[in-house]
Amino acid sequence: MKYKIGTVAKLLGVSPETLRLYERSGILTSERKDGENGYRYYSRLDITALMRARAYHQYGFSIKETESLINTDDLDFVLGEYRSRSHALEQEIFLKQQILRFLNQVSDILERLPAELWTIRRETSPAIFRLEFMKGDELILRPDQMDRFPQWVSLAPFVFPSQRNSWKALLEGRDESFSALGIFKEDAEILGLLDPERFPSSPLSCGTLSAPTESLCTVVDFSGENASCVRYMAHLERYVREHHLTVTGDPICRTFLSMNKKENYRRFRQIWLPVADSPAAQGHILPGAPS
């Protein structure tokens, strides 16, 4: 018994063009009546082959790989392909799990946002690998960093905008900023980016590591293309001055949300400002947006 292409397509929930694609790829073999311009007809075995092809598609095999698996008579070859695909699926599932973990972490930050926005607390900053690529609007990448930059970008969503602002310039009323890509060391370790066997030439090697440091931490909300850190870090500057703290490095930022790009481009940013130990500042919370 032979079945028309339209019947088979409807039966299996695919388009006639999909059947033609499988035929061109060698997965199906149709029979035509009335010459080349006649209807394509498929047999029962073609239908079962197509069902197997759909299963291979769900496994993640390509059309070419599917054709090889369906037309081979080598059992060892099939087993080898299955094992290889199984390993690839394990890696894909692992990555999806880490993406889910990261997304949940950002969601948690958004849930806490009303309580944490513009407040200041003491905490140890996270270790962050950073690759600075712009000073102001000027690109500052070395040739080797330029080559590695796409690899950093490909680490999304784990990689994020990580600006550094000159504290000295801020105290002088200037915004001297260094744009960077950043990734938490914890995430880099989970992804195996620090494993020399998996990544003998890790993209992180052309960046720098901002080590964990006793810091003032705050979350800010600002808008506009040319928003100045002098304003959105004013509460930090005031806190340092009022509590007689010593700033030991430039503030490092993480932009965890950008929105409303068409209008005022609103951004939400975590900031860690390294400071010397000061018991007077422990546990203190300073509410209120900058003036």
Coordinates of C-alpha atoms in Angstrom, one line a residue:
M1 CA 0.0 0.0 0.0
K2 CA 1.3 3.4 -1.0
Y3 CA 0.3 6.7 0.5
K4 CA 0.2 10.2 -1.0
I5 CA 2.6 12.8 0.3
G6 CA -0.3 14.9 1.7
T7 CA -1.6 11.9 3.7
V8 CA 1.7 11.1 5.2
A9 CA 2.4 14.7 6.0
K10 CA -0.9 15.0 7.8
L11 CA -0.5 11.7 9.6
L12 CA 2.9 12.6 11.1
G13 CA 2.2 16.3 11.7
V14 CA 4.8 17.7 9.3
S15 CA 4.7 19.7 6.1
P16 CA 5.0 18.3 2.6
E17 CA 8.2 20.3 2.3
T18 CA 9.7 18.5 5.3
L19 CA 9.1 15.2 3.6
R20 CA 10.8 16.5 0.4
L21 CA 13.7 17.7 2.5
Y22 CA 14.0 14.2 4.1
E23 CA 13.8 12.7 0.6
R24 CA 16.6 15.0 -0.8
S25 CA 18.7 14.0 2.2
G26 CA 18.3 10.3 1.5
I27 CA 16.1 9.5 4.5
L28 CA 13.0 8.7 2.5
T29 CA 12.5 7.2 -1.0
S30 CA 9.3 8.1 -2.7
E31 CA 7.7 6.4 -5.7
R32 CA 6.1 8.6 -8.4
K33 CA 3.3 7.6 -10.6
D34 CA 2.7 9.3 -13.9
G35 CA 6.4 10.3 -14.2
E36 CA 8.3 13.1 -12.4
N37 CA 5.3 15.4 -12.4
G38 CA 3.1 12.9 -10.5
Y39 CA 2.3 12.7 -6.9
R40 CA 4.9 11.3 -4.4
Y41 CA 3.9 8.1 -2.8
Y42 CA 5.4 6.6 0.4
S43 CA 5.3 3.1 1.8
R44 CA 4.7 1.8 5.3
L45 CA 8.5 1.5 5.8
D46 CA 8.9 5.1 4.8
I47 CA 6.5 6.1 7.5
T48 CA 8.4 4.2 10.2
A49 CA 11.7 5.6 8.9
L50 CA 10.2 9.1 9.2
M51 CA 9.1 8.4 12.8
R52 CA 12.7 7.3 13.5
A53 CA 14.0 10.4 11.9
R54 CA 11.7 12.5 14.1
A55 CA 13.1 10.7 17.2
Y56 CA 16.7 11.5 16.0
H57 CA 15.7 15.1 15.5
Q58 CA 14.5 15.2 19.1
Y59 CA 17.8 13.7 20.3
G60 CA 19.5 16.6 18.6
F61 CA 21.0 14.8 15.6
S62 CA 21.4 16.8 12.4
I63 CA 19.8 15.8 9.1
K64 CA 23.1 14.5 7.8
E65 CA 23.6 12.5 11.0
T66 CA 20.1 11.2 10.8
E67 CA 20.6 10.0 7.2
S68 CA 23.8 8.1 8.3
L69 CA 22.1 6.4 11.2
I70 CA 19.0 5.3 9.2
N71 CA 21.0 4.0 6.3
T72 CA 23.9 2.3 8.1
D73 CA 24.1 -1.4 8.8
D74 CA 26.9 -1.0 11.3
L75 CA 25.6 -1.5 14.9
D76 CA 28.9 -0.3 16.4
F77 CA 28.6 3.0 14.5
V78 CA 25.0 3.5 15.8
L79 CA 26.1 2.8 19.4
G80 CA 29.1 5.2 19.1
E81 CA 26.8 8.0 17.7
Y82 CA 24.3 7.3 20.6
R83 CA 27.0 7.5 23.2
S84 CA 28.5 10.7 21.7
R85 CA 25.0 12.4 21.5
S86 CA 24.3 11.3 25.1
H87 CA 27.4 13.0 26.3
A88 CA 26.5 16.1 24.4
L89 CA 23.0 16.1 25.9
E90 CA 24.5 15.8 29.4
Q91 CA 26.6 18.9 28.7
E92 CA 23.6 20.8 27.3
I93 CA 21.5 19.9 30.3
F94 CA 24.3 20.9 32.7
L95 CA 24.5 24.3 30.9
K96 CA 20.8 24.8 31.0
Q97 CA 20.8 24.0 34.8
Q98 CA 23.5 26.7 35.3
I99 CA 21.5 29.2 33.2
L100 CA 18.4 28.5 35.3
R101 CA 20.5 29.0 38.5
F102 CA 21.8 32.3 37.3
L103 CA 18.4 33.5 36.2
N104 CA 17.0 32.7 39.6
Q105 CA 19.8 34.6 41.3
V106 CA 19.0 37.7 39.2
S107 CA 15.3 37.2 39.9
D108 CA 16.1 37.2 43.6
I109 CA 18.0 40.4 43.3
L110 CA 14.9 42.0 41.6
E111 CA 12.6 40.8 44.4
R112 CA 14.9 42.4 47.0
L113 CA 15.3 45.6 45.0
P114 CA 12.8 47.7 46.9
A115 CA 14.6 47.0 50.2
E116 CA 18.2 47.3 48.9
L117 CA 18.0 50.2 46.4
W118 CA 20.2 53.1 47.6
T119 CA 21.1 51.4 50.9
I120 CA 24.7 50.8 51.9
R121 CA 26.0 47.8 53.8
R122 CA 29.4 46.2 54.5
E123 CA 30.2 43.0 52.8
T124 CA 33.0 41.2 51.0
S125 CA 32.9 41.8 47.3
P126 CA 32.7 38.7 45.0
A127 CA 35.8 37.7 43.0
I128 CA 35.2 38.9 39.4
F129 CA 37.2 38.2 36.3
R130 CA 37.1 41.4 34.2
L131 CA 38.1 42.5 30.7
E132 CA 38.2 46.2 30.4
F133 CA 37.6 47.3 26.8
M134 CA 36.8 51.0 26.9
K135 CA 38.0 54.1 28.7
G136 CA 35.1 56.5 28.3
D137 CA 34.2 56.1 24.7
E138 CA 37.7 54.9 23.6
L139 CA 38.4 51.3 22.8
I140 CA 41.5 50.2 24.7
L141 CA 41.8 46.5 23.9
R142 CA 45.2 45.0 23.0
P143 CA 45.3 42.9 19.8
D144 CA 45.2 39.6 21.8
Q145 CA 42.3 40.9 23.9
M146 CA 40.4 41.9 20.7
D147 CA 40.8 38.3 19.5
R148 CA 39.4 36.9 22.8
F149 CA 36.6 39.5 23.2
P150 CA 34.0 37.4 21.2
Q151 CA 34.8 34.4 23.5
W152 CA 33.9 36.6 26.5
V153 CA 30.7 37.7 24.8
S154 CA 29.7 34.1 24.1
L155 CA 29.7 33.4 27.9
A156 CA 26.4 35.2 28.2
P157 CA 24.3 35.2 30.3
F158 CA 27.1 34.6 32.9
V159 CA 29.1 37.5 31.6
F160 CA 27.8 41.0 32.4
P161 CA 28.7 44.7 32.0
S162 CA 31.2 45.5 34.8
Q163 CA 32.2 49.2 34.9
R164 CA 35.0 50.6 37.0
N165 CA 35.0 54.2 38.0
S166 CA 38.0 56.2 39.2
W167 CA 37.3 57.2 42.8
K168 CA 40.0 60.0 42.6
A169 CA 38.2 61.5 39.6
L170 CA 34.8 61.2 41.3
L171 CA 36.1 63.2 44.3
E172 CA 37.2 65.8 41.8
G173 CA 33.7 65.9 40.3
R174 CA 34.6 64.0 37.2
D175 CA 33.3 60.7 35.7
E176 CA 36.2 58.7 34.5
S177 CA 34.8 55.3 33.7
F178 CA 36.2 52.0 32.3
S179 CA 33.7 49.7 30.7
A180 CA 34.4 46.0 31.0
L181 CA 32.9 42.5 30.7
G182 CA 32.8 40.6 33.9
I183 CA 32.1 37.1 35.1
F184 CA 32.0 35.9 38.8
K185 CA 34.9 33.6 39.6
E186 CA 32.3 31.2 41.1
D187 CA 30.5 30.9 37.8
A188 CA 33.8 30.5 35.9
E189 CA 34.8 27.6 38.1
I190 CA 31.4 25.9 37.7
L191 CA 31.6 26.2 33.9
G192 CA 35.1 24.8 34.0
L193 CA 36.8 27.9 32.6
L194 CA 39.6 27.5 35.1
D195 CA 40.2 23.9 34.2
P196 CA 43.4 23.7 32.0
E197 CA 42.4 20.3 30.7
R198 CA 39.0 21.6 29.4
F199 CA 40.2 25.1 28.5
P200 CA 44.0 25.0 27.9
S201 CA 43.8 28.5 26.5
S202 CA 41.0 30.1 28.6
P203 CA 39.5 33.4 27.4
L204 CA 39.9 34.6 31.0
S205 CA 43.6 34.6 30.7
C206 CA 43.6 38.0 29.0
G207 CA 41.5 39.6 31.7
T208 CA 42.2 40.5 35.3
L209 CA 40.8 39.1 38.6
S210 CA 39.3 41.5 41.1
A211 CA 39.9 39.7 44.4
P212 CA 37.3 39.6 47.2
T213 CA 37.7 42.8 49.3
E214 CA 36.0 44.3 52.3
S215 CA 33.6 46.8 50.6
L216 CA 30.7 49.0 50.9
C217 CA 27.9 47.5 48.7
T218 CA 25.0 49.4 47.2
V219 CA 22.4 49.1 44.4
V220 CA 21.6 52.1 42.3
D221 CA 19.0 53.0 39.7
F222 CA 19.8 55.6 37.0
S223 CA 18.8 56.6 33.5
G224 CA 20.2 58.5 30.5
E225 CA 23.0 57.8 28.0
N226 CA 25.5 60.1 29.9
A227 CA 24.5 59.4 33.5
S228 CA 27.4 60.4 35.8
C229 CA 28.7 58.3 38.6
V230 CA 29.3 61.6 40.5
R231 CA 25.6 61.7 41.1
Y232 CA 24.6 58.0 41.4
M233 CA 27.5 57.4 43.8
A234 CA 27.0 60.6 45.8
H235 CA 25.6 58.6 48.7
L236 CA 28.7 56.4 48.8
E237 CA 31.0 59.5 48.9
R238 CA 28.9 61.0 51.7
Y239 CA 29.0 57.7 53.7
V240 CA 32.7 57.4 53.4
R241 CA 33.2 61.0 54.5
E242 CA 30.8 60.8 57.4
H243 CA 32.3 57.6 58.7
H244 CA 35.9 58.6 58.1
L245 CA 36.6 55.5 56.0
T246 CA 39.6 54.9 53.8
V247 CA 38.8 53.9 50.2
T248 CA 41.4 51.3 49.1
G249 CA 40.4 51.0 45.4
D250 CA 38.1 52.0 42.6
P251 CA 34.4 51.0 42.8
I252 CA 33.6 47.9 40.7
C253 CA 30.1 47.6 39.3
R254 CA 27.8 45.0 37.9
T255 CA 24.9 46.1 35.7
F256 CA 22.3 43.3 36.2
L257 CA 19.3 44.9 34.4
S258 CA 18.9 47.4 31.5
M259 CA 15.5 48.4 30.3
N260 CA 13.5 51.0 28.4
K261 CA 16.3 51.5 25.8
K262 CA 14.0 53.5 23.4
E263 CA 13.4 56.3 25.9
N264 CA 15.7 56.9 28.8
Y265 CA 17.6 53.5 29.0
R266 CA 17.2 52.7 32.7
R267 CA 19.9 50.7 34.4
F268 CA 20.2 48.9 37.7
R269 CA 23.7 48.4 39.0
Q270 CA 25.4 46.8 42.0
I271 CA 28.5 48.7 43.2
W272 CA 31.3 47.5 45.5
L273 CA 33.6 50.2 46.9
P274 CA 36.7 48.8 48.6
V275 CA 37.3 50.3 52.0
A276 CA 39.6 49.8 55.0
D277 CA 38.2 48.1 58.1
S278 CA 36.0 50.4 60.2
P279 CA 33.9 49.0 63.1
A280 CA 31.8 52.1 63.0
A281 CA 30.5 51.2 59.6
Q282 CA 29.6 47.5 60.4
G283 CA 25.9 46.7 59.8
H284 CA 25.0 50.4 59.1
I285 CA 22.2 51.0 56.6
L286 CA 21.9 54.4 54.9
P287 CA 18.5 54.8 53.1
G288 CA 17.6 57.4 50.6
A289 CA 18.4 58.2 47.0
P290 CA 21.2 60.6 46.1
S291 CA 20.4 64.3 46.3

